[in-house]
Amino acid sequence: MKDQELLRYSRQINLPEFGIESQQKLKNASVVIIGMGALGSISSMYLSSAGVGRIFIVDFDEVELSNLQRQVLYDESDIGKLKVDAAKEKLNLINANVEIVSIHDKATRKNINEIISEVDIVLDGTDNFDSRFLINKSCVQNKKPLISAAITAFEGQILTLKGYERNLPCYECVFPNIGEENNNCVDNGVLAPLPGVIASIQATMCIKLITNFSPAAFNEMILFSGKEIDMRKVKLKKDTDCPVCGK
Ligand SMILES: [Zn+2]
């Protein structure tokens, strides 16, 4: 690592639980963020500023005026641009040492395995159940850890999952795929800073999985309430009949 990198990351390298080895692990790591809306726009900023070596960003959408209230990676000059283009430009300005690979596409059955097989860890920041189920299934098939997050109104949740392991749940063990339901910001609204809280935890989890500065739990869901400013954890169990990860 160059002197400039040691200086740039000195505040986390100085942490006794972290050190230079962890910084090197971040540099060698490769992650994908699917969905560059509110969650992805914030987690990507922290993962690039922290020095994750290679970050894939996947999104099909353009920046709109109504995004700017919470998707703080973008500004007024980005309206009408592809989110992946605007994001790549900004993330390169944050940290030129990090490689940003932009994929202008929706995650679909056709491309998901190819995208996920390239990386060490997957961050789901999409806003609908169809995408979450698709990403979860591919993570189980490709044996990749998944950090799934969702927000609506004043509430947020984060699940860190390794559903491919024998006793650990996948996303569908927790939220069975019964079709229909589609909670997203367009329908329900969301308070501006809420995704900041949730995406910051998602990025912290990602750095934790890469560096192991503290062991991660793969059988709990973190729930945050922006009304009570309260965070709690719910234990999760594997569903042995789960169509994705069960027998
Ligand atoms: Zn499952």
Short mmCIF file of C-alpha atoms and ligand atoms in Angstrom, two decimals:
data_model
loop_
_atom_site.label_atom_id
_atom_site.label_comp_id
_atom_site.label_asym_id
_atom_site.label_seq_id
_atom_site.Cartn_x
_atom_site.Cartn_y
_atom_site.Cartn_z
CA MET A 1 0.00 0.00 0.00
CA LYS A 2 1.28 3.46 -0.91
CA ASP A 3 1.95 6.18 1.72
CA GLN A 4 -0.99 8.21 0.42
CA GLU A 5 -3.30 5.25 0.99
CA LEU A 6 -1.93 4.67 4.50
CA LEU A 7 -2.63 8.33 5.28
CA ARG A 8 -6.07 8.29 3.68
CA TYR A 9 -7.22 5.27 5.69
CA SER A 10 -5.19 6.03 8.84
CA ARG A 11 -8.24 6.62 11.05
CA GLN A 12 -9.49 3.08 10.51
CA ILE A 13 -6.06 1.45 10.22
CA ASN A 14 -5.35 2.90 13.70
CA LEU A 15 -8.25 0.96 15.19
CA PRO A 16 -6.69 -1.95 17.11
CA GLU A 17 -9.36 -4.35 15.76
CA PHE A 18 -8.68 -3.20 12.21
CA GLY A 19 -5.03 -2.53 11.31
CA ILE A 20 -3.25 -2.63 8.00
CA GLU A 21 -4.23 -6.26 7.29
CA SER A 22 -7.92 -5.31 7.27
CA GLN A 23 -7.23 -2.37 4.98
CA GLN A 24 -5.46 -4.72 2.58
CA LYS A 25 -8.46 -7.09 2.71
CA LEU A 26 -10.74 -4.19 1.74
CA LYS A 27 -8.44 -3.31 -1.13
CA ASN A 28 -8.57 -6.90 -2.41
CA ALA A 29 -12.35 -7.18 -2.02
CA SER A 30 -14.99 -6.99 -4.68
CA VAL A 31 -18.64 -6.22 -3.93
CA VAL A 32 -21.79 -5.51 -5.89
CA ILE A 33 -24.49 -3.01 -4.98
CA ILE A 34 -27.74 -3.78 -6.77
CA GLY A 35 -30.02 -0.75 -6.91
CA MET A 36 -28.45 2.72 -6.84
CA GLY A 37 -31.41 4.47 -5.21
CA ALA A 38 -31.32 5.78 -1.65
CA LEU A 39 -29.61 2.75 -0.08
CA GLY A 40 -27.12 2.15 -2.88
CA SER A 41 -26.23 5.81 -3.22
CA ILE A 42 -25.19 5.93 0.44
CA SER A 43 -23.60 2.49 0.90
CA SER A 44 -21.51 3.07 -2.23
CA MET A 45 -20.10 6.32 -0.82
CA TYR A 46 -18.92 4.62 2.38
CA LEU A 47 -17.57 1.52 0.64
CA SER A 48 -15.54 3.64 -1.77
CA SER A 49 -14.33 6.09 0.89
CA ALA A 50 -13.35 3.13 3.12
CA GLY A 51 -11.28 1.63 0.29
CA VAL A 52 -13.14 -1.43 -1.00
CA GLY A 53 -11.08 -2.23 -4.11
CA ARG A 54 -13.74 -3.04 -6.66
CA ILE A 55 -17.37 -1.97 -6.50
CA PHE A 56 -19.93 -3.04 -9.09
CA ILE A 57 -23.01 -0.83 -9.25
CA VAL A 58 -26.17 -2.03 -10.98
CA ASP A 59 -29.16 0.14 -11.88
CA PHE A 60 -31.42 0.77 -14.89
CA ASP A 61 -32.91 4.11 -13.85
CA GLU A 62 -32.26 7.82 -14.37
CA VAL A 63 -31.93 10.50 -11.68
CA GLU A 64 -35.19 12.39 -11.10
CA LEU A 65 -35.95 15.52 -9.07
CA SER A 66 -37.94 13.51 -6.52
CA ASN A 67 -34.87 11.31 -5.83
CA LEU A 68 -32.72 14.17 -4.48
CA GLN A 69 -34.48 14.34 -1.09
CA ARG A 70 -32.81 11.07 -0.01
CA GLN A 71 -30.43 9.85 -2.75
CA VAL A 72 -27.66 12.16 -1.60
CA LEU A 73 -24.99 10.93 -3.99
CA TYR A 74 -26.81 12.85 -6.75
CA ASP A 75 -27.37 16.58 -7.18
CA GLU A 76 -29.46 18.84 -9.39
CA SER A 77 -26.97 18.67 -12.28
CA ASP A 78 -27.48 14.88 -12.43
CA ILE A 79 -31.21 15.02 -13.24
CA GLY A 80 -31.82 13.04 -16.43
CA LYS A 81 -28.48 11.18 -16.24
CA LEU A 82 -28.30 7.44 -15.73
CA LYS A 83 -27.84 6.75 -12.03
CA VAL A 84 -24.89 4.42 -12.72
CA ASP A 85 -23.14 7.15 -14.77
CA ALA A 86 -23.73 9.91 -12.21
CA ALA A 87 -22.73 7.55 -9.39
CA LYS A 88 -19.54 6.37 -11.08
CA GLU A 89 -18.47 9.97 -11.67
CA LYS A 90 -19.06 10.95 -8.03
CA LEU A 91 -17.54 7.79 -6.55
CA ASN A 92 -14.39 8.28 -8.64
CA LEU A 93 -14.12 11.79 -7.16
CA ILE A 94 -14.48 10.41 -3.63
CA ASN A 95 -11.70 7.84 -4.11
CA ALA A 96 -9.70 7.39 -7.31
CA ASN A 97 -8.03 4.25 -5.88
CA VAL A 98 -11.29 2.33 -6.10
CA GLU A 99 -12.47 0.70 -9.32
CA ILE A 100 -16.14 1.32 -10.03
CA VAL A 101 -17.74 -1.03 -12.54
CA SER A 102 -21.11 0.29 -13.68
CA ILE A 103 -23.77 -1.97 -15.12
CA HIS A 104 -26.69 -0.16 -16.71
CA ASP A 105 -29.30 -2.86 -16.49
CA LYS A 106 -32.05 -4.27 -14.34
CA ALA A 107 -31.05 -7.38 -12.38
CA THR A 108 -32.83 -10.19 -14.20
CA ARG A 109 -32.75 -13.98 -14.39
CA LYS A 110 -30.51 -13.64 -17.43
CA ASN A 111 -27.71 -11.53 -15.92
CA ILE A 112 -27.90 -12.06 -12.16
CA ASN A 113 -25.64 -15.12 -11.87
CA GLU A 114 -22.99 -13.55 -14.05
CA ILE A 115 -22.97 -10.39 -11.90
CA ILE A 116 -22.99 -12.17 -8.54
CA SER A 117 -20.38 -14.79 -9.44
CA GLU A 118 -17.84 -11.94 -9.96
CA VAL A 119 -17.92 -10.64 -6.38
CA ASP A 120 -17.29 -11.58 -2.73
CA ILE A 121 -20.36 -9.93 -1.19
CA VAL A 122 -23.75 -8.72 -2.46
CA LEU A 123 -25.62 -5.66 -1.17
CA ASP A 124 -29.29 -5.56 -2.10
CA GLY A 125 -30.64 -2.01 -2.20
CA THR A 126 -33.55 -2.67 -4.54
CA ASP A 127 -37.08 -1.53 -3.77
CA ASN A 128 -39.23 -4.52 -4.67
CA PHE A 129 -39.74 -8.14 -3.67
CA ASP A 130 -39.25 -9.60 -7.16
CA SER A 131 -35.68 -8.28 -7.25
CA ARG A 132 -35.01 -9.32 -3.65
CA PHE A 133 -36.16 -12.90 -4.32
CA LEU A 134 -34.10 -13.06 -7.50
CA ILE A 135 -30.95 -11.74 -5.79
CA ASN A 136 -31.43 -14.05 -2.80
CA LYS A 137 -31.77 -17.13 -4.99
CA SER A 138 -28.63 -16.28 -6.93
CA CYS A 139 -26.69 -15.63 -3.69
CA VAL A 140 -27.71 -19.08 -2.38
CA GLN A 141 -26.80 -20.74 -5.70
CA ASN A 142 -23.45 -18.96 -5.97
CA LYS A 143 -22.69 -19.24 -2.22
CA LYS A 144 -22.27 -15.49 -1.70
CA PRO A 145 -23.11 -13.60 1.50
CA LEU A 146 -26.07 -11.24 1.03
CA ILE A 147 -26.66 -8.02 2.94
CA SER A 148 -30.26 -7.17 2.24
CA ALA A 149 -31.81 -3.86 3.29
CA ALA A 150 -35.20 -2.25 2.89
CA ILE A 151 -36.82 1.01 3.93
CA THR A 152 -40.32 2.33 4.03
CA ALA A 153 -41.75 5.47 5.66
CA PHE A 154 -39.97 5.67 9.07
CA GLU A 155 -38.82 2.02 9.26
CA GLY A 156 -35.84 0.11 7.99
CA GLN A 157 -34.45 -3.41 8.17
CA ILE A 158 -31.16 -5.16 7.47
CA LEU A 159 -30.55 -8.90 7.11
CA THR A 160 -27.08 -10.42 6.71
CA LEU A 161 -27.52 -13.85 5.21
CA LYS A 162 -25.65 -17.00 4.28
CA GLY A 163 -28.61 -19.13 3.23
CA TYR A 164 -26.31 -21.59 1.45
CA GLU A 165 -25.06 -22.85 4.83
CA ARG A 166 -26.86 -25.78 6.42
CA ASN A 167 -28.40 -24.12 9.47
CA LEU A 168 -28.66 -20.52 8.32
CA PRO A 169 -31.73 -18.85 6.78
CA CYS A 170 -32.00 -17.20 3.38
CA TYR A 171 -34.27 -14.25 2.52
CA GLU A 172 -37.15 -16.49 1.46
CA CYS A 173 -37.01 -18.42 4.76
CA VAL A 174 -37.90 -15.09 6.41
CA PHE A 175 -40.17 -13.60 3.73
CA PRO A 176 -41.86 -16.45 1.80
CA ASN A 177 -42.60 -15.61 -1.82
CA ILE A 178 -46.38 -15.38 -1.92
CA GLY A 179 -46.48 -12.80 -4.73
CA GLU A 180 -48.35 -9.48 -4.91
CA GLU A 181 -47.04 -7.33 -2.03
CA ASN A 182 -44.74 -4.51 -3.11
CA ASN A 183 -43.65 -2.06 -0.42
CA ASN A 184 -41.57 0.71 -1.89
CA CYS A 185 -40.90 4.42 -1.50
CA VAL A 186 -43.07 5.43 -4.46
CA ASP A 187 -46.12 3.94 -2.75
CA ASN A 188 -45.32 4.68 0.89
CA GLY A 189 -42.93 7.62 1.06
CA VAL A 190 -39.79 7.75 3.16
CA LEU A 191 -38.19 10.24 5.53
CA ALA A 192 -35.02 11.75 3.98
CA PRO A 193 -32.33 10.58 6.46
CA LEU A 194 -33.79 7.10 7.10
CA PRO A 195 -31.92 5.41 4.20
CA GLY A 196 -28.74 7.04 5.55
CA VAL A 197 -29.09 5.09 8.80
CA ILE A 198 -29.93 1.80 7.11
CA ALA A 199 -27.36 2.02 4.29
CA SER A 200 -24.65 2.98 6.80
CA ILE A 201 -25.38 -0.21 8.75
CA GLN A 202 -25.37 -2.16 5.49
CA ALA A 203 -21.92 -0.72 4.62
CA THR A 204 -20.65 -1.42 8.16
CA MET A 205 -21.81 -5.04 7.82
CA CYS A 206 -20.05 -5.33 4.48
CA ILE A 207 -16.75 -4.05 5.92
CA LYS A 208 -17.24 -6.37 8.90
CA LEU A 209 -17.68 -9.41 6.64
CA ILE A 210 -14.62 -8.52 4.56
CA THR A 211 -12.28 -7.78 7.48
CA ASN A 212 -13.87 -9.75 10.34
CA PHE A 213 -13.13 -6.95 12.85
CA SER A 214 -15.91 -8.54 14.87
CA PRO A 215 -17.86 -11.74 14.15
CA ALA A 216 -21.11 -11.29 12.22
CA ALA A 217 -24.43 -12.98 13.01
CA PHE A 218 -26.23 -14.55 10.06
CA ASN A 219 -29.44 -15.40 11.88
CA GLU A 220 -30.89 -12.08 12.85
CA MET A 221 -32.74 -9.14 11.37
CA ILE A 222 -32.00 -5.60 12.54
CA LEU A 223 -35.07 -3.38 12.71
CA PHE A 224 -34.80 0.39 13.03
CA SER A 225 -37.63 2.76 13.83
CA GLY A 226 -37.15 6.39 12.87
CA LYS A 227 -40.15 7.34 15.01
CA GLU A 228 -38.94 5.95 18.33
CA ILE A 229 -35.26 6.05 17.25
CA ASP A 230 -35.09 2.47 18.39
CA MET A 231 -33.07 -0.46 17.07
CA ARG A 232 -33.78 -4.08 17.84
CA LYS A 233 -32.79 -7.53 16.63
CA VAL A 234 -35.09 -10.41 15.76
CA LYS A 235 -33.76 -13.98 15.64
CA LEU A 236 -34.29 -15.80 12.34
CA LYS A 237 -34.54 -19.51 11.62
CA LYS A 238 -33.93 -21.57 8.54
CA ASP A 239 -37.09 -23.01 6.97
CA THR A 240 -36.10 -26.55 6.06
CA ASP A 241 -38.92 -26.56 3.45
CA CYS A 242 -37.72 -23.30 1.88
CA PRO A 243 -37.90 -23.64 -1.94
CA VAL A 244 -34.60 -21.78 -2.30
CA CYS A 245 -32.29 -23.11 0.42
CA GLY A 246 -34.19 -26.03 2.01
CA LYS A 247 -33.67 -29.71 1.25
ZN ZN B 1 -34.36 -20.27 2.55
#
